[in-house]
PDB file of C-alpha atoms in Angstrom:
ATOM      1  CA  UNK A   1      21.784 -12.284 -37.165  1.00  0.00           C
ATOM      2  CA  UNK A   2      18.814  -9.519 -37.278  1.00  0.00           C
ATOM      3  CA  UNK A   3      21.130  -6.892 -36.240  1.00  0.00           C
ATOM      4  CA  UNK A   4      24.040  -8.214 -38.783  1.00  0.00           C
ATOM      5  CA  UNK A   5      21.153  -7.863 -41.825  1.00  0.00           C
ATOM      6  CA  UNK A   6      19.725  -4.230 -40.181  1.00  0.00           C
ATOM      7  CA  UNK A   7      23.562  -2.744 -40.355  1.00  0.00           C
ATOM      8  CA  UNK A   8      24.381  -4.613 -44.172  1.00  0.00           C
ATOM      9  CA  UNK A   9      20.732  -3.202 -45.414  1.00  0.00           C
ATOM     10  CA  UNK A  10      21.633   0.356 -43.955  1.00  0.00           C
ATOM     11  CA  UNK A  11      24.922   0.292 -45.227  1.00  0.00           C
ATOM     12  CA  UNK A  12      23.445  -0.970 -49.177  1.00  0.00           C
ATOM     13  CA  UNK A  13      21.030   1.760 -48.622  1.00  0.00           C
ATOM     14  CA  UNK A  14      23.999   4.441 -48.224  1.00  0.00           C
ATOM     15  CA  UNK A  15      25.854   3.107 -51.068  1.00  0.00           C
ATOM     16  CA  UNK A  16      22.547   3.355 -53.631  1.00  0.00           C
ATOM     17  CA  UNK A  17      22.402   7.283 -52.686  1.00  0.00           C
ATOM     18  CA  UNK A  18      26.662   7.488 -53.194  1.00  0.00           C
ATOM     19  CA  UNK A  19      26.299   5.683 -56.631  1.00  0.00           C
ATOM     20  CA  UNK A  20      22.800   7.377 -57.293  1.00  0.00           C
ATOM     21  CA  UNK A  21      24.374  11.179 -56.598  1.00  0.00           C
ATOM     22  CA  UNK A  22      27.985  10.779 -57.327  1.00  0.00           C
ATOM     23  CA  UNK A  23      27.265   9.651 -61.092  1.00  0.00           C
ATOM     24  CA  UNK A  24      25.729  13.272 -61.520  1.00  0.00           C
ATOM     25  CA  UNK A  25      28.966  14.720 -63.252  1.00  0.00           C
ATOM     26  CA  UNK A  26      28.652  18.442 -63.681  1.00  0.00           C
ATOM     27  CA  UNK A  27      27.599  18.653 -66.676  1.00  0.00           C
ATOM     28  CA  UNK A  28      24.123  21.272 -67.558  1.00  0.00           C
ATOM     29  CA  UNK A  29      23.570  19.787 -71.083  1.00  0.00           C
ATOM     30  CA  UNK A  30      22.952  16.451 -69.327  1.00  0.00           C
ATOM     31  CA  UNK A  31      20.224  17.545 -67.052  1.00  0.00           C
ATOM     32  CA  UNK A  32      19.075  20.865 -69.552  1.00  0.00           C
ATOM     33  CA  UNK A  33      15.087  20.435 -68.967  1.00  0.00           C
ATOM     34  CA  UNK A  34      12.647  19.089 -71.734  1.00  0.00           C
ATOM     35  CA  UNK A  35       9.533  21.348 -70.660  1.00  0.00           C
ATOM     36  CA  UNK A  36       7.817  20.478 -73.899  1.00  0.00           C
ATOM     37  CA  UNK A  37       8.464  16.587 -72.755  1.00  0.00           C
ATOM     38  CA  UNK A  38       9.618  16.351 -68.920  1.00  0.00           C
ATOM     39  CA  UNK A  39      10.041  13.090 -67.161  1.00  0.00           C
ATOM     40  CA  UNK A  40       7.586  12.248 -64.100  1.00  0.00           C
ATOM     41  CA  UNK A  41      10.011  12.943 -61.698  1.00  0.00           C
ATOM     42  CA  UNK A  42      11.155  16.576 -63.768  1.00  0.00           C
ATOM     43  CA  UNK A  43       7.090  17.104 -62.818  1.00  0.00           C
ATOM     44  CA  UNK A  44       6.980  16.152 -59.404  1.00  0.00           C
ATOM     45  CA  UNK A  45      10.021  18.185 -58.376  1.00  0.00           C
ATOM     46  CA  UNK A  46      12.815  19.626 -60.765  1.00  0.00           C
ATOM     47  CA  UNK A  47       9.953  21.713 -62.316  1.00  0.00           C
ATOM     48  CA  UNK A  48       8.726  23.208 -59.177  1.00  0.00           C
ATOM     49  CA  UNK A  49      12.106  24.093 -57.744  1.00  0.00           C
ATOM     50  CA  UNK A  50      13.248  25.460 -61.078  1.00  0.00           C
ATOM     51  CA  UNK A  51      10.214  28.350 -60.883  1.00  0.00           C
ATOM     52  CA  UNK A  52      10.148  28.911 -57.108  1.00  0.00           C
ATOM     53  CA  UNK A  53      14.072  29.536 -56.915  1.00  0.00           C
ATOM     54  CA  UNK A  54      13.359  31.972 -60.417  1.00  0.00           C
ATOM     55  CA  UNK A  55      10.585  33.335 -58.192  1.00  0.00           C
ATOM     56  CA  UNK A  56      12.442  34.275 -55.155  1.00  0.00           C
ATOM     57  CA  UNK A  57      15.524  35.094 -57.130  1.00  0.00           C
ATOM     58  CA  UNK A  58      13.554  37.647 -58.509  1.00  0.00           C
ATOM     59  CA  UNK A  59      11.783  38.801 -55.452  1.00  0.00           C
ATOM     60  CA  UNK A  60      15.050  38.490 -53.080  1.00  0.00           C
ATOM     61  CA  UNK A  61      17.987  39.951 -55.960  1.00  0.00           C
ATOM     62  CA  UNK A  62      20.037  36.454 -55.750  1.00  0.00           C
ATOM     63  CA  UNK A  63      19.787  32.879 -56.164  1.00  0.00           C
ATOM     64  CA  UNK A  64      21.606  32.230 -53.472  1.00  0.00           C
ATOM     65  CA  UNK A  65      19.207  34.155 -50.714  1.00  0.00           C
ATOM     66  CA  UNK A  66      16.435  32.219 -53.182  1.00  0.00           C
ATOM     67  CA  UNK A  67      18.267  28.602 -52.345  1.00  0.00           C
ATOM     68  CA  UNK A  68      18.269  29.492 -48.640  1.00  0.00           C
ATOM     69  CA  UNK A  69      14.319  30.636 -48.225  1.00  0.00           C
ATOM     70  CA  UNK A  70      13.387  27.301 -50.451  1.00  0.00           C
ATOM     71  CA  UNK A  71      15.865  25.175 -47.760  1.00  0.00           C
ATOM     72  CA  UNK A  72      13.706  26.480 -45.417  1.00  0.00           C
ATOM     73  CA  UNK A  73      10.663  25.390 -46.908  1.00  0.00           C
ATOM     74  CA  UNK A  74      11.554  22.170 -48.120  1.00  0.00           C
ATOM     75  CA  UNK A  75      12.500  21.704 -44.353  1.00  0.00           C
ATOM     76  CA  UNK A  76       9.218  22.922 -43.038  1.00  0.00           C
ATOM     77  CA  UNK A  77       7.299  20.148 -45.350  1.00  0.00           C
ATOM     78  CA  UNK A  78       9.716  17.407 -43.368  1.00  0.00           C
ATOM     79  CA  UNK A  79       8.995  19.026 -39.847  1.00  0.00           C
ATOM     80  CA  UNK A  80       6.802  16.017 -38.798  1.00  0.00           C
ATOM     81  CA  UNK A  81       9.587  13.387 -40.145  1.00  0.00           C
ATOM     82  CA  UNK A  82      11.664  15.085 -37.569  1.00  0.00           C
ATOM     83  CA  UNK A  83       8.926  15.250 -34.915  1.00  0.00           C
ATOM     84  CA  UNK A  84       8.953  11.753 -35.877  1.00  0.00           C
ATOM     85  CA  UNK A  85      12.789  11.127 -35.221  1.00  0.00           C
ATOM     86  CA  UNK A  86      13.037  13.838 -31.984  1.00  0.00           C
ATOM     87  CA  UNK A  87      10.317  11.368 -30.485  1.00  0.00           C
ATOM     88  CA  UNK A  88      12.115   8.221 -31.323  1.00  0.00           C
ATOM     89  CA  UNK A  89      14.882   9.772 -30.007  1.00  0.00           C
ATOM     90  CA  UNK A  90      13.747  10.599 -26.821  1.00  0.00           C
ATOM     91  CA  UNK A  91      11.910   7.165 -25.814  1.00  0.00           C
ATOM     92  CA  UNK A  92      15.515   5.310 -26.809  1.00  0.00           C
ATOM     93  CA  UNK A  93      17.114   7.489 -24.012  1.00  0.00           C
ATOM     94  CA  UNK A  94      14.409   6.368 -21.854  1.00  0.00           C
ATOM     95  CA  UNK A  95      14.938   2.639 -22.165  1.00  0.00           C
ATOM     96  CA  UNK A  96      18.220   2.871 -22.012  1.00  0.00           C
ATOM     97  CA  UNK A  97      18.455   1.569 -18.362  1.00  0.00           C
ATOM     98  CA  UNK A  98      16.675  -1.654 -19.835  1.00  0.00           C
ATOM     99  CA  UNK A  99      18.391  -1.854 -22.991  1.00  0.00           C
ATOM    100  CA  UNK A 100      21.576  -1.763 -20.410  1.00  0.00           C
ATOM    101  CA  UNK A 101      20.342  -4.510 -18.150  1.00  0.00           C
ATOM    102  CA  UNK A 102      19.528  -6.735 -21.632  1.00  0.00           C
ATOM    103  CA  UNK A 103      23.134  -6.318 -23.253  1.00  0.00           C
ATOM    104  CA  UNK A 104      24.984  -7.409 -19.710  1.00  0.00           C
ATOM    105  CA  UNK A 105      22.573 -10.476 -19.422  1.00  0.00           C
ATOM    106  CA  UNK A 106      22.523 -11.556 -22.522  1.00  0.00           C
ATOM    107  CA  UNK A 107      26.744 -10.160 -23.463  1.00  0.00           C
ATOM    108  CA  UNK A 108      27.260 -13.898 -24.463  1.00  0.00           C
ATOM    109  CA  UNK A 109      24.501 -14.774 -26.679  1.00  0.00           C
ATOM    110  CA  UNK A 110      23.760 -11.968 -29.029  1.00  0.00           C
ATOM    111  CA  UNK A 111      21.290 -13.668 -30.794  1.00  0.00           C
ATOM    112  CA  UNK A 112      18.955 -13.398 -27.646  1.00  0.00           C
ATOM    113  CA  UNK A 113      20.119 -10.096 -26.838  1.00  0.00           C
ATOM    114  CA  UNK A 114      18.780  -8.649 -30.266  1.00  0.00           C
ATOM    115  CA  UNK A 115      15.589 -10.873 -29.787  1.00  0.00           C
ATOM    116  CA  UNK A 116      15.240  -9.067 -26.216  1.00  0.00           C
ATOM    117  CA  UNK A 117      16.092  -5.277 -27.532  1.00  0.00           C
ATOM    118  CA  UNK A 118      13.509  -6.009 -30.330  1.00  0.00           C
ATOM    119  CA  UNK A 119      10.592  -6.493 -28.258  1.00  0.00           C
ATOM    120  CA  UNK A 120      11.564  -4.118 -25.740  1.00  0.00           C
ATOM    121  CA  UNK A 121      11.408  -1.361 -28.929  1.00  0.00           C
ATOM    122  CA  UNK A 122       8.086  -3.069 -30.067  1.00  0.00           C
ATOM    123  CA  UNK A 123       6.462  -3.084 -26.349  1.00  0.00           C
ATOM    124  CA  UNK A 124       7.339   0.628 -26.112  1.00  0.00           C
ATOM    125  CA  UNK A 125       6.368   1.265 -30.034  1.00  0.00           C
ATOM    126  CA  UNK A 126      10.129   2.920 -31.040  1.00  0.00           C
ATOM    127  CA  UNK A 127      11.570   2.384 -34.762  1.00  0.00           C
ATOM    128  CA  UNK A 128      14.785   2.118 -34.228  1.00  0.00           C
ATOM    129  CA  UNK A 129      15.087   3.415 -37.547  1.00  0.00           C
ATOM    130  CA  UNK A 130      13.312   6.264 -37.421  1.00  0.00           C
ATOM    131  CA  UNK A 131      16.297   8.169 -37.305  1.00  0.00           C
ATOM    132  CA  UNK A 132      17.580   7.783 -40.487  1.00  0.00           C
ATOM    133  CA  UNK A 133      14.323   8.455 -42.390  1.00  0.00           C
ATOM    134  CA  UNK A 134      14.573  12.589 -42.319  1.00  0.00           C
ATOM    135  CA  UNK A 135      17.965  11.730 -43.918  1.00  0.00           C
ATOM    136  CA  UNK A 136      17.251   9.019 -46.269  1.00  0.00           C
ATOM    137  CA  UNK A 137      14.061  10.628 -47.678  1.00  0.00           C
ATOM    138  CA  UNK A 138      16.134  13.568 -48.658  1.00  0.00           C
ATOM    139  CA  UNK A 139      18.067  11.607 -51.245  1.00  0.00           C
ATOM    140  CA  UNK A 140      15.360  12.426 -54.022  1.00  0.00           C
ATOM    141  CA  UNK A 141      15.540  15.572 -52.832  1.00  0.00           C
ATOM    142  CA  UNK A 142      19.099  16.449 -53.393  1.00  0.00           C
ATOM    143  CA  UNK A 143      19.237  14.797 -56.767  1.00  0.00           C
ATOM    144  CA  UNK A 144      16.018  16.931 -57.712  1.00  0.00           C
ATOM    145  CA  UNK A 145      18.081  19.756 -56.423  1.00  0.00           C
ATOM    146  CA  UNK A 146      21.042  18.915 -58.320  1.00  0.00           C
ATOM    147  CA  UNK A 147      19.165  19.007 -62.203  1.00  0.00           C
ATOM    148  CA  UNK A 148      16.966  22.025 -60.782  1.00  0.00           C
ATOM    149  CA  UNK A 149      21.015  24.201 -60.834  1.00  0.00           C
ATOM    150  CA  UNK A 150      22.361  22.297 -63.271  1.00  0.00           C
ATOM    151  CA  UNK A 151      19.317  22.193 -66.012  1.00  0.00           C
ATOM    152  CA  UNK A 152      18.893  26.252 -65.165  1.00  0.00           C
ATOM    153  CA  UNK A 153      21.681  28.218 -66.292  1.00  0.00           C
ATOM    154  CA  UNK A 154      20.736  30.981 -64.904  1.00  0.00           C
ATOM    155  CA  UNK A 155      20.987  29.659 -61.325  1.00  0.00           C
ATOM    156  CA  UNK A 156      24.703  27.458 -62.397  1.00  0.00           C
ATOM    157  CA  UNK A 157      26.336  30.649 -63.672  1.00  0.00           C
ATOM    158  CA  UNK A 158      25.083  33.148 -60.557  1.00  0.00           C
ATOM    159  CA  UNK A 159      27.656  33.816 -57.842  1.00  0.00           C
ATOM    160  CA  UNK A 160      27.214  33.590 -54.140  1.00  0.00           C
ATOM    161  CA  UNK A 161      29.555  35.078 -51.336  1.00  0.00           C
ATOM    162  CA  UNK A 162      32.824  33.843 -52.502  1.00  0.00           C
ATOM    163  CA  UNK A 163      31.198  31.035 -55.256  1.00  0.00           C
ATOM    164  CA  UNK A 164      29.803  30.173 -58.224  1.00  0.00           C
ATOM    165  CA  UNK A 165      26.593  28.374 -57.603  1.00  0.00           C
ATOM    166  CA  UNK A 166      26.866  26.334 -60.454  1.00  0.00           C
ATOM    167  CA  UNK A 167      30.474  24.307 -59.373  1.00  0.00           C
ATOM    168  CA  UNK A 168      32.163  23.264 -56.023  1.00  0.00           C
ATOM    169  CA  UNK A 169      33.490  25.586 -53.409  1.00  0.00           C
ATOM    170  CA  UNK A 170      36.587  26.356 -54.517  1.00  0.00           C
ATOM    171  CA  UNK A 171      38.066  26.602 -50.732  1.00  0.00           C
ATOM    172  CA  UNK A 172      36.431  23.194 -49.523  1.00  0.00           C
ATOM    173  CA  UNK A 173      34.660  25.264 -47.186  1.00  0.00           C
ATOM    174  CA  UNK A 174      30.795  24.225 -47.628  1.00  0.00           C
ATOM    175  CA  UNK A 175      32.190  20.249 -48.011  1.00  0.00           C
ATOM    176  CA  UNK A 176      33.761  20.497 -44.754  1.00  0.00           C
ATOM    177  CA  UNK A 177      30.758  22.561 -42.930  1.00  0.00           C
ATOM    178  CA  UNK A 178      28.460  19.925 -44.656  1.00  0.00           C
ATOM    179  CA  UNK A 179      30.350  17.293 -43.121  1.00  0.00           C
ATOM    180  CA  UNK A 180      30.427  18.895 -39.646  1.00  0.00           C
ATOM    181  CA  UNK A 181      26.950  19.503 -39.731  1.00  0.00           C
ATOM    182  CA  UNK A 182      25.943  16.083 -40.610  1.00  0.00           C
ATOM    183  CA  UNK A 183      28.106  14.801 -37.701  1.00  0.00           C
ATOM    184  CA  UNK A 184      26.474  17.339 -35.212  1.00  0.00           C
ATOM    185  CA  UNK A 185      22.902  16.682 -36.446  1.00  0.00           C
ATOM    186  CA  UNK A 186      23.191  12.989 -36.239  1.00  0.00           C
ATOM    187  CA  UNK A 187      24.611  13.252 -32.585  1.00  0.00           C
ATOM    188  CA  UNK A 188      21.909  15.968 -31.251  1.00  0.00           C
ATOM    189  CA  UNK A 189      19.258  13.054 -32.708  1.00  0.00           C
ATOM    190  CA  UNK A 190      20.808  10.381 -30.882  1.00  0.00           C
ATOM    191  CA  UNK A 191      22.370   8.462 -33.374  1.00  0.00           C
ATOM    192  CA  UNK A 192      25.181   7.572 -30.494  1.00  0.00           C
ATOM    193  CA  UNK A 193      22.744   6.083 -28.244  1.00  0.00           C
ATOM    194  CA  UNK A 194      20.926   3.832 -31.184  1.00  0.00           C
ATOM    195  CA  UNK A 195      23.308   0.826 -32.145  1.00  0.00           C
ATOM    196  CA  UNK A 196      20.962   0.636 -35.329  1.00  0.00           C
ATOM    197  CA  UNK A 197      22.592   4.008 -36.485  1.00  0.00           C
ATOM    198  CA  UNK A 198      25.870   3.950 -35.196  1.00  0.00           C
ATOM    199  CA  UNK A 199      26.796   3.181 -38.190  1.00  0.00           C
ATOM    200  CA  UNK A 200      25.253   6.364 -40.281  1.00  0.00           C
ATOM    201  CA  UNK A 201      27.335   8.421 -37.459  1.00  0.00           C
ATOM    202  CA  UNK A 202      30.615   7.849 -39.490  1.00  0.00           C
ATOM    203  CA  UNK A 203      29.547   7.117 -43.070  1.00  0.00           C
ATOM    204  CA  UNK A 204      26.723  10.029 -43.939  1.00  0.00           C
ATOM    205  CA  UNK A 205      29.522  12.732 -42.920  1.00  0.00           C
ATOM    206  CA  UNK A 206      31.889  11.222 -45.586  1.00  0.00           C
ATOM    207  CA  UNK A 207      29.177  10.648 -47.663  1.00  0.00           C
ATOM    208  CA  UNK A 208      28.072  14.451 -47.911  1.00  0.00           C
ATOM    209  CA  UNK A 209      31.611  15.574 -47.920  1.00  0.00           C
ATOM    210  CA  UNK A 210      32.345  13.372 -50.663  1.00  0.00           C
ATOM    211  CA  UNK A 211      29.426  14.644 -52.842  1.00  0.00           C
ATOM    212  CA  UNK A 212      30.039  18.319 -51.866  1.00  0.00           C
ATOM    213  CA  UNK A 213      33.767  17.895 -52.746  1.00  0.00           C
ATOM    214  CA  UNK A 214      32.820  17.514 -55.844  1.00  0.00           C
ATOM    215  CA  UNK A 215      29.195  19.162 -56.364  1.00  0.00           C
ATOM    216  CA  UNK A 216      27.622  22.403 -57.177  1.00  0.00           C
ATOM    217  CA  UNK A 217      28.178  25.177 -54.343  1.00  0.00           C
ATOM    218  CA  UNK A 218      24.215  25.705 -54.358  1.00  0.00           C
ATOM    219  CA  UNK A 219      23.975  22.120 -53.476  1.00  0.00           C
ATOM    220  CA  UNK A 220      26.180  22.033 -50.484  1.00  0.00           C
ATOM    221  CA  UNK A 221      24.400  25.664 -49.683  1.00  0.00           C
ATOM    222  CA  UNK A 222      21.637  23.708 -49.501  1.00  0.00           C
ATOM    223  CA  UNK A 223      22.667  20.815 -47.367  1.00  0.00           C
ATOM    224  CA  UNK A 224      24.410  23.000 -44.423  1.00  0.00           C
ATOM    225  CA  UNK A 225      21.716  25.262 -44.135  1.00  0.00           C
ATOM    226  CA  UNK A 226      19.176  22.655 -43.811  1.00  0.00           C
ATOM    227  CA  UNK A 227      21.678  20.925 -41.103  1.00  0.00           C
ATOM    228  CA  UNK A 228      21.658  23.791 -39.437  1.00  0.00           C
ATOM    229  CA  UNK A 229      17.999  24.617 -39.347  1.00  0.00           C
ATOM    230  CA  UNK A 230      17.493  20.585 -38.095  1.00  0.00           C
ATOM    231  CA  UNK A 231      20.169  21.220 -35.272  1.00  0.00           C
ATOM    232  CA  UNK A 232      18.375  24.363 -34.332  1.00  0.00           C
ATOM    233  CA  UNK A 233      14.713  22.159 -34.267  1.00  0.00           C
ATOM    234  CA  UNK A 234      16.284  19.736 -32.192  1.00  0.00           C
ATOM    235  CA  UNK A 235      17.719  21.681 -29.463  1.00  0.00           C
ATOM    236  CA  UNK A 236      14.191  23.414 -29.366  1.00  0.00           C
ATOM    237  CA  UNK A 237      12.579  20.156 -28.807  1.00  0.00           C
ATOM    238  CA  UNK A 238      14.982  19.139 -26.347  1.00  0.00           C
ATOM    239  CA  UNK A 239      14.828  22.511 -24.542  1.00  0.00           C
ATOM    240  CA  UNK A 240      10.745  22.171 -24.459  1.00  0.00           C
ATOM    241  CA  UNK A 241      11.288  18.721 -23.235  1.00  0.00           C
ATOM    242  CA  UNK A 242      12.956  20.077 -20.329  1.00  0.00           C
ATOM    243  CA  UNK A 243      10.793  22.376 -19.232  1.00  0.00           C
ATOM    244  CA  UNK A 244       7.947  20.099 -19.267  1.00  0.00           C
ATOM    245  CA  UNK A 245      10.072  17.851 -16.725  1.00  0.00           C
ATOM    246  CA  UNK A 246      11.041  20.788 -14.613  1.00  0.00           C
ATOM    247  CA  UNK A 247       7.678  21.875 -14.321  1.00  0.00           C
ATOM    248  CA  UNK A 248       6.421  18.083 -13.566  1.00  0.00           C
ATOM    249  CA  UNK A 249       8.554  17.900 -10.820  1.00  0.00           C
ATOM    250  CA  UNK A 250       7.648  21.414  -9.348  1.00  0.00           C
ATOM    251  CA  UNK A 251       4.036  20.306  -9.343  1.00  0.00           C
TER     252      UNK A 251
END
């Protein structure tokens, strides 16, 4: 029954971002920005992304270079979410032996199987949803993203490459790489190995090729760079991990 409500919360959680994002229709006189009268969340974030991309647009030449150094910022300020998740990660691979032994003695009563798995992750303090956090908490993100290109015209009518920053890849290139990259990032995190997120291993790649079918390139820019620079963390952390094994067992 627990494990029933964990998937149908996750999976009302992924619809609020779909409904949340994909009623953004392209328009820039819907999200022009009030800076005589801006909302909170204009303040917070759509404000402050507006002048740092005009600020590294203007030091780099391009908004597009200016998207990818503020990417790498924004993904800096979520390093310890990630820390977070690579170290949830990690101690579900370690239980896995026991979470094995728990599913074959309890195969016919999965009641007491989730009642077992849930205080083997609570004796060896593991969120099993860790893992979607650094994903979820992006969602504000994005959609502060979104009215920062599409309240600028500046940024909406610059061009990129092959694009115009301001509407979707014209070659479905970025939807499918976003896509791709979701996939890869959610399998170097584990996301296989965690029947809480199983789920999110199939859904957030449609998700984000859904909304990048249809959203501003600089969105999707942002959104497969970031991927990438995740994937990148986590085979660091896995490749550190290894190397403090090898050199615990040549001790």
């Amino acid at each position: 029954m627990r494990k029933r409500q964990r998937r149908i919360a996750l999976f009302f959680l992924v619809i609020m971002a779909v409904s949340m994002l994909s009623g953004c229709a392209p328009n820039p006189n819907q999200y022009k920005i009030d800076y005589n009268n801006p909302s909170l969340f204009q303040q917070i974030l759509v404000i402050p992304m507006v002048n740092l991309l005009d600020w590294f647009k203007d030091f780099l030449g391009n908004y597009g270079w200016s998207i990818l150094v503020l990417t790498f910022i924004i993904r800096l300020i979520i390093f310890p979410l990630n820390l977070k998740q690579q170290k949830s990660t990690r101690r579900m691979q370690e239980i896995q032996p026991e979470m094995m032994k728990i599913r074959k003695k309890y195969e016919k009563n999965p009641e007491k199987m989730q009642e077992e798995t849930m205080k083997l992750f609570q004796k060896h303090n593991i969120n099993p949803m860790a893992g979607c956090l650094p994903l979820l908490i992006q969602i504000p993100i994005l959609f502060a993203f979104y009215q920062a290109i599409m309240g600028n015209e500046h940024i909406a009518q610059s061009s990129f490459l092959y694009m115009q920053l301001g509407s979707p890849d014209p070659y479905f290139i970025l939807p499918v790489l976003a896509a791709v990259t979701t996939y890869i990032q959610l399998i170097v995190t584990g996301a296989q190995s965690n029947p809480q997120m199983k789920v999110m291993l199939w859904v957030m790649p449609a998700m984000i090729f859904f909304l990048a079918y249809q959203f501003p390139s600089a969105l999707s820019l942002y959104w497969v760079f970031g991927n990438i620079f995740s994937i990148g963390q986590s085979f660091f952390f896995s490749r550190q991990d290894k190397n403090k094994v090898i050199e615990g067992a040549t001790r």
